[in-house]
Amino acid sequence: MSVRSQSSKPSDSSEAAHRAGFACFVGRPNAGKSTLTNALVGQKVAITANQPQTTRHTVRGIVHREDAQLILVDTPGLHKPRTLLGERLNDVVRTTWAEVDVIGFCLPANEKLGPGDRFIAKELASIKKTPKIAIVTKTDLVDSKTLAEQLIAIDQLGKELGFEWAEIVPVSAVGDKQVDLLADLLVPLLPEGPALYPEGDLTDEPEQIMIAELIREAALEGVRDELPHSIAVVVEEMLPREDRPADKPLLDIHAFVYIERPSQKGIIIGPKGKRLKEVGIKSRKQIEALLGTPVFLDLHVKVAKDWQRDPRQLRKLGF
Ligand SMILES: Nc1nc2c(ncn2[C@@H]2O[C@H](COP(=O)(O)OP(=O)(O)OP(=O)(O)O)[C@@H](O)[C@H]2O)c(=O)[nH]1
Ligand SMILES: [Mg+2]
């Protein structure tokens, strides 16, 4: 039988069926999960920072392809919790990986496997039904020998725990290396089915949350120690400015930057308010790009005492 006649048969299955489903990225804080999510989606849907525990809720990023719709679920870094917030974040991660079609375990190429990675791998090993891909992130930071050693160590880790990785893929989200390949490897692991989100949707994050996150990202830059964990941002109000001509709209956004202690106020605001002003300028530019409209951003710093440990405050802040 010729190839041609085979492919013309109505029952032929050589035309791959459309697939749609969920893949989550898990890993230690700072492993590069959110940066990878953004690289795959082709736009920033999750904020990133060179600090652990940047992501505080699951963020969906949607990759549209001819053959598939791949919905990525970026999760907070899994860590040893020290606060109620930390416990809540870990719960979110565990709930997520029970719900997805494939799990991508992110391990940075430039850090040797540690107890934190082993701990996560062990938990993943107990989820038998879901395929697991090991993703070696930040490959641009290491030479080929170090990368090879990391790949071997990860393969070994799976064997020790009694499972095989569906794939082990090295990627660089910053260098855009093998990011498309990763999508190619994730798609066949999704179930067959029609698209779950409308074409063009890149995320289902509400605008107000994305705006608060962009402000928090700007506020995180350059702060150290405990302060990054203490910052939370809430957008209180978004209103079009009245009496503006139709061709010159302006959106007023009022947001609160919360910290945990009065002593942190000075650092966030900076001398003569300089730092807060910079945070405002930086995030406003990104918000304007996101919304496609000029914005007046009004930021206020408020103390929410020890909110990371306080159930009532956590609820108020959306956790
Ligand atoms: N050189 C390099 N840096 C990267 C790469 N991917 C991420 N990073 C950096 O690693 C840091 C952490 O990245 P994130 O994407 O925020 O990490 P995360 O895993 O989402 O962190 P949490 O949300 O805290 O769990 C940031 O400074 C990124 O710029 C990469 O491919 N190459
Ligand atoms: Mg993140």
PDB file of C-alpha atoms in Angstrom, residues 24-30 33-34 51-59 73-98 119-120 123 213 216 220 228-232 307-309 314-315 317-319:
ATOM      1  CA  CYS A  24       2.359  22.804  36.129  1.00  0.00           C
ATOM      2  CA  PHE A  25       5.857  23.951  36.959  1.00  0.00           C
ATOM      3  CA  VAL A  26       7.033  23.101  40.438  1.00  0.00           C
ATOM      4  CA  GLY A  27      10.387  23.458  42.138  1.00  0.00           C
ATOM      5  CA  ARG A  28      12.251  25.262  44.871  1.00  0.00           C
ATOM      6  CA  PRO A  29      11.858  29.023  45.179  1.00  0.00           C
ATOM      7  CA  ASN A  30      13.934  30.936  42.629  1.00  0.00           C
ATOM      8  CA  LYS A  33       9.509  28.653  37.033  1.00  0.00           C
ATOM      9  CA  SER A  34       7.866  32.008  36.377  1.00  0.00           C
ATOM     10  CA  GLN A  51      14.580  36.364  45.405  1.00  0.00           C
ATOM     11  CA  PRO A  52      12.900  33.266  46.739  1.00  0.00           C
ATOM     12  CA  GLN A  53       9.122  33.121  47.101  1.00  0.00           C
ATOM     13  CA  THR A  54       8.234  35.700  44.515  1.00  0.00           C
ATOM     14  CA  THR A  55       5.171  33.838  43.235  1.00  0.00           C
ATOM     15  CA  ARG A  56       2.353  33.675  45.784  1.00  0.00           C
ATOM     16  CA  HIS A  57      -0.527  32.159  43.853  1.00  0.00           C
ATOM     17  CA  THR A  58      -0.940  29.917  40.853  1.00  0.00           C
ATOM     18  CA  VAL A  59      -0.675  31.827  37.608  1.00  0.00           C
ATOM     19  CA  VAL A  73       0.286  26.614  35.796  1.00  0.00           C
ATOM     20  CA  ASP A  74       3.138  28.435  37.477  1.00  0.00           C
ATOM     21  CA  THR A  75       3.202  27.680  41.214  1.00  0.00           C
ATOM     22  CA  PRO A  76       4.904  29.213  44.255  1.00  0.00           C
ATOM     23  CA  GLY A  77       8.276  27.668  45.093  1.00  0.00           C
ATOM     24  CA  LEU A  78       7.911  24.729  47.473  1.00  0.00           C
ATOM     25  CA  HIS A  79       9.889  25.360  50.652  1.00  0.00           C
ATOM     26  CA  LYS A  80      10.079  24.672  54.337  1.00  0.00           C
ATOM     27  CA  PRO A  81       7.366  26.973  55.668  1.00  0.00           C
ATOM     28  CA  ARG A  82       8.179  29.425  58.436  1.00  0.00           C
ATOM     29  CA  THR A  83       4.899  31.325  58.429  1.00  0.00           C
ATOM     30  CA  LEU A  84       1.212  30.663  57.881  1.00  0.00           C
ATOM     31  CA  LEU A  85       1.607  32.249  54.453  1.00  0.00           C
ATOM     32  CA  GLY A  86       4.356  29.713  53.662  1.00  0.00           C
ATOM     33  CA  GLU A  87       2.081  26.848  54.676  1.00  0.00           C
ATOM     34  CA  ARG A  88      -0.736  28.196  52.534  1.00  0.00           C
ATOM     35  CA  LEU A  89       1.580  28.540  49.533  1.00  0.00           C
ATOM     36  CA  ASN A  90       2.773  24.956  49.880  1.00  0.00           C
ATOM     37  CA  ASP A  91      -0.847  23.769  50.063  1.00  0.00           C
ATOM     38  CA  VAL A  92      -1.573  25.601  46.817  1.00  0.00           C
ATOM     39  CA  VAL A  93       1.292  23.772  45.115  1.00  0.00           C
ATOM     40  CA  ARG A  94       0.177  20.341  46.290  1.00  0.00           C
ATOM     41  CA  THR A  95      -3.408  20.939  45.236  1.00  0.00           C
ATOM     42  CA  THR A  96      -2.212  22.031  41.821  1.00  0.00           C
ATOM     43  CA  TRP A  97      -0.049  19.052  41.026  1.00  0.00           C
ATOM     44  CA  ALA A  98      -2.912  16.730  41.823  1.00  0.00           C
ATOM     45  CA  PHE A 119      12.134  16.470  49.211  1.00  0.00           C
ATOM     46  CA  ILE A 120      10.044  17.639  46.265  1.00  0.00           C
ATOM     47  CA  GLU A 123       6.610  13.817  46.971  1.00  0.00           C
ATOM     48  CA  GLU A 213       1.781  42.066  40.999  1.00  0.00           C
ATOM     49  CA  ARG A 216       5.058  44.289  43.922  1.00  0.00           C
ATOM     50  CA  LEU A 220      10.912  43.882  45.318  1.00  0.00           C
ATOM     51  CA  PRO A 228      10.705  40.963  50.187  1.00  0.00           C
ATOM     52  CA  HIS A 229       8.524  38.532  52.116  1.00  0.00           C
ATOM     53  CA  SER A 230       6.882  41.351  54.045  1.00  0.00           C
ATOM     54  CA  ILE A 231       5.628  43.204  50.977  1.00  0.00           C
ATOM     55  CA  ALA A 232       2.074  42.735  49.737  1.00  0.00           C
ATOM     56  CA  TRP A 307       0.340  39.740  58.196  1.00  0.00           C
ATOM     57  CA  GLN A 308       2.231  36.622  57.081  1.00  0.00           C
ATOM     58  CA  ARG A 309       1.305  34.932  60.365  1.00  0.00           C
ATOM     59  CA  LEU A 314      -4.026  36.833  55.193  1.00  0.00           C
ATOM     60  CA  ARG A 315      -7.673  36.515  54.271  1.00  0.00           C
ATOM     61  CA  LEU A 317      -4.902  40.131  51.450  1.00  0.00           C
ATOM     62  CA  GLY A 318      -6.400  37.302  49.439  1.00  0.00           C
ATOM     63  CA  PHE A 319      -4.591  34.217  50.787  1.00  0.00           C
TER      64      PHE A 319
END
